[in-house]
Coordinates of N, CA and C in Angstrom, one line a residue:
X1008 N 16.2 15.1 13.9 CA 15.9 14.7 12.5 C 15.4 16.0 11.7
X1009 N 16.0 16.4 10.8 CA 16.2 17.4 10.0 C 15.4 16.8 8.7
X1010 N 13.8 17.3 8.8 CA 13.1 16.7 7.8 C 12.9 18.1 6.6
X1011 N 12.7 17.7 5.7 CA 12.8 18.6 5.0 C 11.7 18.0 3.3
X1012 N 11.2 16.8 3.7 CA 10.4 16.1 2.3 C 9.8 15.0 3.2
X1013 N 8.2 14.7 2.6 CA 7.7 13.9 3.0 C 7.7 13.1 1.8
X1014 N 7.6 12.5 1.9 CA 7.4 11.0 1.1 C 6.4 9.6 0.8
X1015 N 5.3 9.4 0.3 CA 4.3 8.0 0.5 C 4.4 7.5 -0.5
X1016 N 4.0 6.2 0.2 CA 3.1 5.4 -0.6 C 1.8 5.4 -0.9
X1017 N 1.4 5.0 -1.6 CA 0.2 5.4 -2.0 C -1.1 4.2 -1.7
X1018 N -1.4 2.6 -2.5 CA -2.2 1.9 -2.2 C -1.9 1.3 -0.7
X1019 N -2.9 1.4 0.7 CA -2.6 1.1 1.6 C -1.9 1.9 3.0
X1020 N -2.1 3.2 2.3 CA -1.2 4.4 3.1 C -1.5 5.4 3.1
X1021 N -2.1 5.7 1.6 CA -3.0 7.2 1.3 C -4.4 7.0 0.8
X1022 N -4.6 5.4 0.0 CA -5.8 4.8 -0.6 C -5.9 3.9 -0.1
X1023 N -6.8 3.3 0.2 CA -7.4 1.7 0.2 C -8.8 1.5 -0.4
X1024 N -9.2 -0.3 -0.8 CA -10.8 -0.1 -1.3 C -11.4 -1.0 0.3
X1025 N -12.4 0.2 0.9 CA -12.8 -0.2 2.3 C -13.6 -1.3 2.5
X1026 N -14.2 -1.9 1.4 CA -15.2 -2.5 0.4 C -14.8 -4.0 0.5
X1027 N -13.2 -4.3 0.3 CA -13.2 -5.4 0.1 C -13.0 -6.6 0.9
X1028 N -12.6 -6.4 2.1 CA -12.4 -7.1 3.2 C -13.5 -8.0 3.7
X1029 N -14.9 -7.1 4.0 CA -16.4 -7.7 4.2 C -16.8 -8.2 2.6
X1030 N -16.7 -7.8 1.3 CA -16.7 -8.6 0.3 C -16.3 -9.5 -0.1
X1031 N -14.9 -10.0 0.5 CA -14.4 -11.1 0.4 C -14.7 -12.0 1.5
X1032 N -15.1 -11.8 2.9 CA -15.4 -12.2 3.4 C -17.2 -13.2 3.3
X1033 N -18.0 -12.3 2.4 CA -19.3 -12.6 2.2 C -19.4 -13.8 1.4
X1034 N -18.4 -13.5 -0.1 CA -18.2 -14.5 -0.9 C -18.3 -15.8 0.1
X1035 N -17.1 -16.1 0.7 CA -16.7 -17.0 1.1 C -17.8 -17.4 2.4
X1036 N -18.4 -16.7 2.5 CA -19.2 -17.4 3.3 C -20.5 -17.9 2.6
X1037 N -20.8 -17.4 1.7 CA -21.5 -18.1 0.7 C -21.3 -19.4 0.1
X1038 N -19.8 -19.6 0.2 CA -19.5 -20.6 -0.5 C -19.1 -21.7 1.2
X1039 N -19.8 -21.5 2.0 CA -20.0 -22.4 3.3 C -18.9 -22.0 4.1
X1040 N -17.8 -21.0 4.2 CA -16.6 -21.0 5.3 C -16.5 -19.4 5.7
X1041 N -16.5 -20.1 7.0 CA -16.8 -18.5 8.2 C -15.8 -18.0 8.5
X1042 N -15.3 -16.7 8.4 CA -13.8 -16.1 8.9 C -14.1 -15.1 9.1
X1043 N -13.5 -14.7 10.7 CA -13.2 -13.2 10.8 C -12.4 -12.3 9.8
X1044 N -13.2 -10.9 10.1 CA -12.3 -10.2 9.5 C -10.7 -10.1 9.8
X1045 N -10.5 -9.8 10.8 CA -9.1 -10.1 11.1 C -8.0 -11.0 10.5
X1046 N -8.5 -12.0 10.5 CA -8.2 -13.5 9.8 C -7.6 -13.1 8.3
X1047 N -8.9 -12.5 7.7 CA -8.6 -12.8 6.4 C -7.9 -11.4 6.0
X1048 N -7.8 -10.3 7.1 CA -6.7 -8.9 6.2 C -5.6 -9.3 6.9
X1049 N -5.0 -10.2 7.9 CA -3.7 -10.6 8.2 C -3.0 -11.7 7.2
X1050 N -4.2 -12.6 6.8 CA -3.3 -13.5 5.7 C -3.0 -12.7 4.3
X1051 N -4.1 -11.8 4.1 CA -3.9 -11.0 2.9 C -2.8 -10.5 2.9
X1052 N -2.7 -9.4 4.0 CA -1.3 -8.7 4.5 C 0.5 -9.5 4.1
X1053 N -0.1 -10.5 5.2 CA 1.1 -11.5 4.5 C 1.1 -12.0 3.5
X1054 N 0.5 -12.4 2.7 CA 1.1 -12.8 1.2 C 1.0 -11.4 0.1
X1055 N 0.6 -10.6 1.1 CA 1.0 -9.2 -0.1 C 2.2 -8.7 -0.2
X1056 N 2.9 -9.4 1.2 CA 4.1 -9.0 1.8 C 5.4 -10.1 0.4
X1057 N 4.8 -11.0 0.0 CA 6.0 -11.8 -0.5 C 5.3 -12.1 -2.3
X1058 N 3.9 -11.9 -2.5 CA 3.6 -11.6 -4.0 C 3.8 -10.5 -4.7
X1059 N 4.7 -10.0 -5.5 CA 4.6 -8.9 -6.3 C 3.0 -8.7 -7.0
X1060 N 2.8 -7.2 -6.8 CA 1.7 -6.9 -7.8 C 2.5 -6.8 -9.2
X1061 N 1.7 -6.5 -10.2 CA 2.0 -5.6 -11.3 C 1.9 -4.5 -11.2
X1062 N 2.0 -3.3 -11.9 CA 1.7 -2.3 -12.1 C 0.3 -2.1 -12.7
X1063 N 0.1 -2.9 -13.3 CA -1.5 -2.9 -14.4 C -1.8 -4.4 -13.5
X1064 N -2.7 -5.0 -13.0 CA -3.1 -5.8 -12.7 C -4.3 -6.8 -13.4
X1065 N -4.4 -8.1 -13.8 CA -5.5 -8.4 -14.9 C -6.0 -10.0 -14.3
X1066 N -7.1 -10.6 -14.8 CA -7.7 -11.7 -14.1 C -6.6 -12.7 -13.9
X1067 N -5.5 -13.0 -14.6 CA -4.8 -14.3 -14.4 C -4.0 -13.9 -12.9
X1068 N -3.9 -12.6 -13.0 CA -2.7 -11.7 -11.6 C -3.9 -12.2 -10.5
X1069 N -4.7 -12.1 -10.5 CA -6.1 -12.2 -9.1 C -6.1 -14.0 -9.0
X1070 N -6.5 -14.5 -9.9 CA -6.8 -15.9 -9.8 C -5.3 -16.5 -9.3
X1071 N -4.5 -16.1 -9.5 CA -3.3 -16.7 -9.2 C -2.9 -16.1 -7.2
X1072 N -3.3 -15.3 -7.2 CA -3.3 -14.2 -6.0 C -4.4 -15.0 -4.9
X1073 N -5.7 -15.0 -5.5 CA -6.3 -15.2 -4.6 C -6.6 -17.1 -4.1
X1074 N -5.9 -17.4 -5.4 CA -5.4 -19.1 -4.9 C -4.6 -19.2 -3.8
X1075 N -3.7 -18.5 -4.1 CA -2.6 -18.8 -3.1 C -3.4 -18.1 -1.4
X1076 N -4.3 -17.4 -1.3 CA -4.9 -17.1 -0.3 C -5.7 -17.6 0.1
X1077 N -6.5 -18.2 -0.7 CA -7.8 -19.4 -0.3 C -6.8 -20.7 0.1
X1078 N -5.7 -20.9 0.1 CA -4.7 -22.1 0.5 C -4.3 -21.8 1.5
X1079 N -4.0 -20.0 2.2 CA -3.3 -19.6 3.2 C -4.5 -20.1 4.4
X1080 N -5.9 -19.8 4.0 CA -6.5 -20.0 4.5 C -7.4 -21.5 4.7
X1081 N -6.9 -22.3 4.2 CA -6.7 -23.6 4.7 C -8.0 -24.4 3.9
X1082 N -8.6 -23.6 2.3 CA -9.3 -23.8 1.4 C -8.6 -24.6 0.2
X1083 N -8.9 -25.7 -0.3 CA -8.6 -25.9 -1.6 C -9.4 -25.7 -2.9
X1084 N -9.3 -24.5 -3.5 CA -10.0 -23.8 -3.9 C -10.4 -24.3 -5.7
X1085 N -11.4 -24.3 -5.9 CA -11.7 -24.7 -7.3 C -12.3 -23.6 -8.4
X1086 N -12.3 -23.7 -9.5 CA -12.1 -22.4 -10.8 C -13.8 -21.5 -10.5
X1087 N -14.7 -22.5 -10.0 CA -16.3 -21.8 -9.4 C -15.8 -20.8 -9.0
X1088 N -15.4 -21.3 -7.2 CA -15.0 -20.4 -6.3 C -13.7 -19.4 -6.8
X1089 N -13.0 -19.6 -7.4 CA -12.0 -18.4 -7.6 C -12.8 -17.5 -8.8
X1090 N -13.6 -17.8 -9.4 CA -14.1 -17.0 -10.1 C -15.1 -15.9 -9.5
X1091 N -16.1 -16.6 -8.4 CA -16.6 -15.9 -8.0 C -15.6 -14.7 -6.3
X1092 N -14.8 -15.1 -6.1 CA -14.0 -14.2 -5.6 C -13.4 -13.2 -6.6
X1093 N -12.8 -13.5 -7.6 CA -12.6 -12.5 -8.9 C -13.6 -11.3 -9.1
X1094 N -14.8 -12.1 -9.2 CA -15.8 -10.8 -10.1 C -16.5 -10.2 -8.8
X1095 N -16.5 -10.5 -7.7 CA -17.3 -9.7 -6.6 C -16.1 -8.8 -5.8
X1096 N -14.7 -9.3 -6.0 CA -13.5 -8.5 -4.6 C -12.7 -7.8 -6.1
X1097 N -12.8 -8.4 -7.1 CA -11.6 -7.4 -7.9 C -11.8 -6.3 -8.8
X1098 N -11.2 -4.9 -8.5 CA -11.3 -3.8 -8.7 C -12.5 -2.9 -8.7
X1099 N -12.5 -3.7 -7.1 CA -13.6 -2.1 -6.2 C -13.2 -0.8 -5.5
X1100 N -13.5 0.5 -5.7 CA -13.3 1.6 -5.7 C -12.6 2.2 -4.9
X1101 N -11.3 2.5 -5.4 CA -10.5 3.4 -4.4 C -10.9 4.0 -3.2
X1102 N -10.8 4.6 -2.1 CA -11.3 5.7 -1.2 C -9.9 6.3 -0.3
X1103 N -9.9 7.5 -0.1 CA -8.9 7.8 1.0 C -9.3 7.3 2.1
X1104 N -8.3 6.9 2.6 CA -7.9 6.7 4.1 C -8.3 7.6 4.9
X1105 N -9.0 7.6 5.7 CA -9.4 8.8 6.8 C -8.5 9.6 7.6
X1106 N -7.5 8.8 8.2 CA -6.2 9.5 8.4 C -5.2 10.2 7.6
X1107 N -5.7 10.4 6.3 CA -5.1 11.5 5.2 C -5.8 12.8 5.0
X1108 N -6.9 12.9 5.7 CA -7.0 14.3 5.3 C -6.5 15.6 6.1
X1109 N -5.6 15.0 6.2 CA -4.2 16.8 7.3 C -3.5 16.8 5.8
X1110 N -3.3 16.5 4.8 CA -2.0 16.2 4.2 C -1.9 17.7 3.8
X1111 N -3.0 18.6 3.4 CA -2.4 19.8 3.1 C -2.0 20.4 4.5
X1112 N -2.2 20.3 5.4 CA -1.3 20.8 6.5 C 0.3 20.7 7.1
X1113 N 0.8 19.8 6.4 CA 2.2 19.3 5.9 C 3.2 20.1 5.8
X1114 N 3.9 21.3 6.6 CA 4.4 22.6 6.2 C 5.7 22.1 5.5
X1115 N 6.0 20.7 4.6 CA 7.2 20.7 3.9 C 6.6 20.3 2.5
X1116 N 7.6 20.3 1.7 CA 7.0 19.3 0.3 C 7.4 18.0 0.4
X1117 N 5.8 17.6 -0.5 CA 4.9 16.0 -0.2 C 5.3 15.6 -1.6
X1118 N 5.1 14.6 -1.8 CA 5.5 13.5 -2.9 C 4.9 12.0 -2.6
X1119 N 5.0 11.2 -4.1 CA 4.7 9.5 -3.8 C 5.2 9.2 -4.5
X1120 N 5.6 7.8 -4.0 CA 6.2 7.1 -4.9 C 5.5 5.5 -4.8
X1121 N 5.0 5.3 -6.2 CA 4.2 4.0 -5.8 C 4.8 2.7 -7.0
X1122 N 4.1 2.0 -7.1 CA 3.8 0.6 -8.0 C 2.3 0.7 -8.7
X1123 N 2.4 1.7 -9.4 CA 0.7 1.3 -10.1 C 1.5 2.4 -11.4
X1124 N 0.0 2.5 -12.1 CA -0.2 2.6 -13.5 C -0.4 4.3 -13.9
X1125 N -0.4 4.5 -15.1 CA -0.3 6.3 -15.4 C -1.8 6.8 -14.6
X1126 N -2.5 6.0 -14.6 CA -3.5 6.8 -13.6 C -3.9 7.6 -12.8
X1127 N -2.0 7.2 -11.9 CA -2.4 7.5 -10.7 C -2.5 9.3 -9.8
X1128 N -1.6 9.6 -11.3 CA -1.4 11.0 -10.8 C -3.4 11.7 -11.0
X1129 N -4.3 11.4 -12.1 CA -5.5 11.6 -11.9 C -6.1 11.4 -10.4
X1130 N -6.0 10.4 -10.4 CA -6.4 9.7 -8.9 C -6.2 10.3 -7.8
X1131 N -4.9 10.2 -7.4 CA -4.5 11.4 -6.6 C -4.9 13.0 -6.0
X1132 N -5.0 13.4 -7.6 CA -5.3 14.9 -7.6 C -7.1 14.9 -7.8
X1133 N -8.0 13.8 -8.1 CA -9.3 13.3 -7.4 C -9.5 13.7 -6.0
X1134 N -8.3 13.2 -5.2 CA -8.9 12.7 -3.7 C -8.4 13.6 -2.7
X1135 N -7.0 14.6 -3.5 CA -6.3 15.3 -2.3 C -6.1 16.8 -2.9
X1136 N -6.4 16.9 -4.3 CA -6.1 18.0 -5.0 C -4.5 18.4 -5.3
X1137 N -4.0 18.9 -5.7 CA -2.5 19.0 -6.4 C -1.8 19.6 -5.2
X1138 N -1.6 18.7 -4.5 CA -1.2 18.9 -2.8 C 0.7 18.0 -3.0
X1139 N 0.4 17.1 -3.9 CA 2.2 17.0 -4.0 C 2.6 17.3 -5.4
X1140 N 3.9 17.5 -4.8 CA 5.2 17.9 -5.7 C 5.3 17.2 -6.7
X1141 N 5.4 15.9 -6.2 CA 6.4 14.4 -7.0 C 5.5 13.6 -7.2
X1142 N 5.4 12.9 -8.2 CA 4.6 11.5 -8.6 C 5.3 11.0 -8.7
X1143 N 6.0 9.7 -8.5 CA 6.9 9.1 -8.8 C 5.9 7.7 -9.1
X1144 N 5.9 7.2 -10.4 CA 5.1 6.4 -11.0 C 5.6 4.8 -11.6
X1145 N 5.5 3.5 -10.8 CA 6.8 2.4 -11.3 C 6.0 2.3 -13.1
X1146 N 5.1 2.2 -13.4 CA 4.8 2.0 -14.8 C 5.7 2.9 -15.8
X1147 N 5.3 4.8 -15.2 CA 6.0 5.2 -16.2 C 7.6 5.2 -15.9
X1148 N 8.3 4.9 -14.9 CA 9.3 5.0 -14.6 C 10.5 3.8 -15.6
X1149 N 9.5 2.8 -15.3 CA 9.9 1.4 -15.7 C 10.9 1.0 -14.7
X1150 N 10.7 0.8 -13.6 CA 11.3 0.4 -12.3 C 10.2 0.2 -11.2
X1151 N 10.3 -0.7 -10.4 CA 9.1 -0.6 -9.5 C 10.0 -0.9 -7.8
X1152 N 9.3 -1.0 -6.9 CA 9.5 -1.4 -5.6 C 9.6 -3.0 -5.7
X1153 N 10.3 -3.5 -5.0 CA 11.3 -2.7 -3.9 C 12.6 -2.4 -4.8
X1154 N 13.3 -2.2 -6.0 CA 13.8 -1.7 -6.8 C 14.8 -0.4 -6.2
X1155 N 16.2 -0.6 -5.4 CA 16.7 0.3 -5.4 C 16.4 1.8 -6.0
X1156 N 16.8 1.6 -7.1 CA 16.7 2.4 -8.7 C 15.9 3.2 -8.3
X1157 N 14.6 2.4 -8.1 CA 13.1 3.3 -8.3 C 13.2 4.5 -7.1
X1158 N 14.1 3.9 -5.8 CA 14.2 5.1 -5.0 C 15.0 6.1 -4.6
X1159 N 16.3 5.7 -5.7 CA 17.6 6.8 -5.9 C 17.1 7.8 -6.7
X1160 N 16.1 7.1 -7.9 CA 15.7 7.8 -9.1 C 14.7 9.4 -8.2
X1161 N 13.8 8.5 -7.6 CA 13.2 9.5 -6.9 C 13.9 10.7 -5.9
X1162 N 15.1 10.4 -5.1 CA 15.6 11.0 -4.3 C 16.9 12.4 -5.1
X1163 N 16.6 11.7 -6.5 CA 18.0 12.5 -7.6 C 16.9 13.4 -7.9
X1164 N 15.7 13.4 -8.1 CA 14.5 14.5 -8.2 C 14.2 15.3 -7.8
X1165 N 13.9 14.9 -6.2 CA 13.6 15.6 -5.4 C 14.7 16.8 -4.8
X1166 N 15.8 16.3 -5.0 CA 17.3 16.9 -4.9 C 17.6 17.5 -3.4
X1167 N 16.8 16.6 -2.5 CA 17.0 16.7 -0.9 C 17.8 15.3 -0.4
X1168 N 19.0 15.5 0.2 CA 19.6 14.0 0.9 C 18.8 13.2 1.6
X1169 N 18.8 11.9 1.5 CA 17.7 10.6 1.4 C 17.4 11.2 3.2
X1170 N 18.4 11.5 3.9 CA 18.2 11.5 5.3 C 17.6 12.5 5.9
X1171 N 17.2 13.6 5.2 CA 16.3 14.6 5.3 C 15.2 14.4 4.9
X1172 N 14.5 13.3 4.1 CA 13.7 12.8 3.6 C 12.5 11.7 4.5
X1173 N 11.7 12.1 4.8 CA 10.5 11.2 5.3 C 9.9 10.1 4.9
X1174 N 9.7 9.1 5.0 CA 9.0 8.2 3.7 C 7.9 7.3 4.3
X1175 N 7.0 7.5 3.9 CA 5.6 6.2 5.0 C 5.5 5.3 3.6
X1176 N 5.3 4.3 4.3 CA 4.6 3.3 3.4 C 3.9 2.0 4.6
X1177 N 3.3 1.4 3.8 CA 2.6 0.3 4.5 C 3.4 -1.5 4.5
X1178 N 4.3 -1.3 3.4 CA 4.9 -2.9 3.4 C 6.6 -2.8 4.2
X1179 N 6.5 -3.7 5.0 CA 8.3 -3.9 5.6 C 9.0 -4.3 4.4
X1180 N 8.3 -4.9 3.2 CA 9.6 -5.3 2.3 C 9.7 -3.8 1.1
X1181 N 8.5 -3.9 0.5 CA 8.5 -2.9 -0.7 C 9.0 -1.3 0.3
X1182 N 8.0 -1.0 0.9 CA 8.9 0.4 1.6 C 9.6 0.7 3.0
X1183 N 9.6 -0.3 3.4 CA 10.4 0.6 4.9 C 12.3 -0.3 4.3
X1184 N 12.3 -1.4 4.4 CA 13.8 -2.1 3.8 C 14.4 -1.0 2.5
X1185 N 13.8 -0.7 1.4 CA 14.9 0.1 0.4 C 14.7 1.7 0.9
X1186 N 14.1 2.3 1.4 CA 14.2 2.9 2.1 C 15.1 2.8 3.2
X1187 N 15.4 2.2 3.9 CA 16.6 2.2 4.9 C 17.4 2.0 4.3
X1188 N 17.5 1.6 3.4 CA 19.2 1.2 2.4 C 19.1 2.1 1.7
X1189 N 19.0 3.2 1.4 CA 19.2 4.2 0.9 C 19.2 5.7 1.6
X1190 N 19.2 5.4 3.1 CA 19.4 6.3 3.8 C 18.0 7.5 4.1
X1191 N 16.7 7.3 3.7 CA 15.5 7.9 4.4 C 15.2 7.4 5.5
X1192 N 14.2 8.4 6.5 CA 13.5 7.9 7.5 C 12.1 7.3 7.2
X1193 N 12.3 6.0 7.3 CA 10.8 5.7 7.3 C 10.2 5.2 8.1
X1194 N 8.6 5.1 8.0 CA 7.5 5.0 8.7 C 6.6 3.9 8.3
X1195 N 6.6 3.1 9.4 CA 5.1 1.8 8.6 C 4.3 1.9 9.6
X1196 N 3.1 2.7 8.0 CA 1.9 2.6 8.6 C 1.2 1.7 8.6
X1197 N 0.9 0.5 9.9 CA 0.0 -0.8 10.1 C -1.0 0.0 11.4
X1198 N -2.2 0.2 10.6 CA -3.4 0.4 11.3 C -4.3 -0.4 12.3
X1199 N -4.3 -1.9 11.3 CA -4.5 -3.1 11.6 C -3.7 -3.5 13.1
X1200 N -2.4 -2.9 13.4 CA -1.7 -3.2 14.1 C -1.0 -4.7 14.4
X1201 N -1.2 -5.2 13.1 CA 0.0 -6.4 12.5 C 1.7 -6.3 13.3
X1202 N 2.3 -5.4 13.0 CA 3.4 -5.1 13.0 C 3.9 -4.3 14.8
X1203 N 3.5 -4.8 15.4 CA 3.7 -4.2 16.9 C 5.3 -3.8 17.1
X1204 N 5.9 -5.0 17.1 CA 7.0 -5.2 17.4 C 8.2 -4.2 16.6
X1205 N 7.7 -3.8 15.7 CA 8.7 -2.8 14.4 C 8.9 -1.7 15.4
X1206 N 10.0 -1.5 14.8 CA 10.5 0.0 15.5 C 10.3 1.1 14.8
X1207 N 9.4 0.8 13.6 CA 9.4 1.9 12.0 C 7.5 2.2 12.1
X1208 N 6.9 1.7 13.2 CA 5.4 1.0 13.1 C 4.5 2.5 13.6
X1209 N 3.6 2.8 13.1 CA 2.4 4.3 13.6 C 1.0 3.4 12.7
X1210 N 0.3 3.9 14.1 CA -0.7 3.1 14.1 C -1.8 4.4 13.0
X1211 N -1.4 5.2 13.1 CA -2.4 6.6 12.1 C -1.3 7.9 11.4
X1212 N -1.6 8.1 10.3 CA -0.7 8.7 10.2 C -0.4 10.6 10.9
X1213 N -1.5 10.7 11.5 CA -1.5 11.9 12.3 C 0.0 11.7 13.2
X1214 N 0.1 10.5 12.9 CA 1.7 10.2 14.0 C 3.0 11.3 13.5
X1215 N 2.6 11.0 12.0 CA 4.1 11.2 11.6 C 4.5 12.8 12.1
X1216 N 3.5 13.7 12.7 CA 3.7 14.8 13.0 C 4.9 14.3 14.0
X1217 N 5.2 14.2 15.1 CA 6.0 13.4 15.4 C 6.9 13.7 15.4
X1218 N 7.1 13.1 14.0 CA 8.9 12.8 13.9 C 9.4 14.0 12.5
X1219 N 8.2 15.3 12.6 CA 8.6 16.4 11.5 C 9.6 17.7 12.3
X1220 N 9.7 17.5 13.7 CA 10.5 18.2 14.9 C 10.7 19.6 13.8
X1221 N 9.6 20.1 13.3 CA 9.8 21.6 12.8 C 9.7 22.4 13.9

């Protein structure tokens, strides 16, 4: 494998908020129901897997999001309780991933390509400093994941063939599937260790060294 570009995703792969899992978890136990952690980032995981986000995200996107999760989890949830899951779990503070700080050690050119808002290139260059090449952004792009488009558009940019191209992300639908249909190598990073069975699966991304055969 003749790598020549790395490629990420960004929420869940380069960022996560570490915050919210035990905060959603406290809510809810406040409101009388006990769940492991485990429990509640596997059902999350799966219905992240088949809800689109937005790009800009806003209270009707959450209330509608986290109904359908207080249902996965066998709650029938009323406007109190969704409210107070709203204002204590939604939009708490970015942090890197701890398995991202090699990324300037990376001896090819880095890039992302995500689903969020013009923010994100600030954000980025916050946490990692102007360490990639490519922002590839679905807001300003006006194309999002899993959107063919969004990843030809990015690969006509970059102007390296898809198969020389490296790509991590964290979802089997939004990045490892259009990515394979369009001819990159990709990588799903499940830390959690959800996804055993995948053949695309690294449990840290120290892995991806790996598969850079420089």
């Amino acid at each position: 494998m003749d790598i020549q570009y790395v490629l990420f995703d960004v929420a869940g792969t380069l960022l996560h908020k570490p915050e919210f899992y035990k905060t959603l978890q406290k809510v809810l136990n406040d409101c009388g129901y006990d769940f492991e952690l485990e429990e509640l980032k596997l059902k999350h995981k799966i219905l992240s897997e088949v809800i689109h986000f937005p790009d800009r995200t806003n209270k009707d996107f959450y209330q509608e999001f986290n109904r359908e999760l207080l249902f996965s989890l066998g709650i029938v949830p009323d406007e109190k309780m969704l409210d107070e899951v709203f204002s204590k779990c939604s939009y708490l503070p970015w942090e890197q991933c701890k398995d991202a700080d090699f990324l300037s050690s990376i001896p090819v050119p880095m890039g992302v390509l995500s689903n969020f808002n013009s923010t994100l290139k600030e954000k980025l260059n916050g946490f990692f400093g102007p360490v990639f090449k490519d922002v590839f952004v679905s807001e300003e792009l006006g194309v999002s994941k899993p959107d063919l488009e969004f990843y030809k558009r990015a690969v006509e940019k970059i102007n390296i063939k898809a198969e020389n191209i490296l790509y991590i992300g964290d979802s089997l639908k939004l990045d490892i599937e259009p990515a394979l249909k369009i001819g990159m190598k990709p990588l799903l990073i499940d830390r959690e260790g959800f996804f055993k069975k995948s053949d695309y699966q690294i449990e840290n991304l120290n892995q991806l060294f790996n598969y850079l055969h420089l």
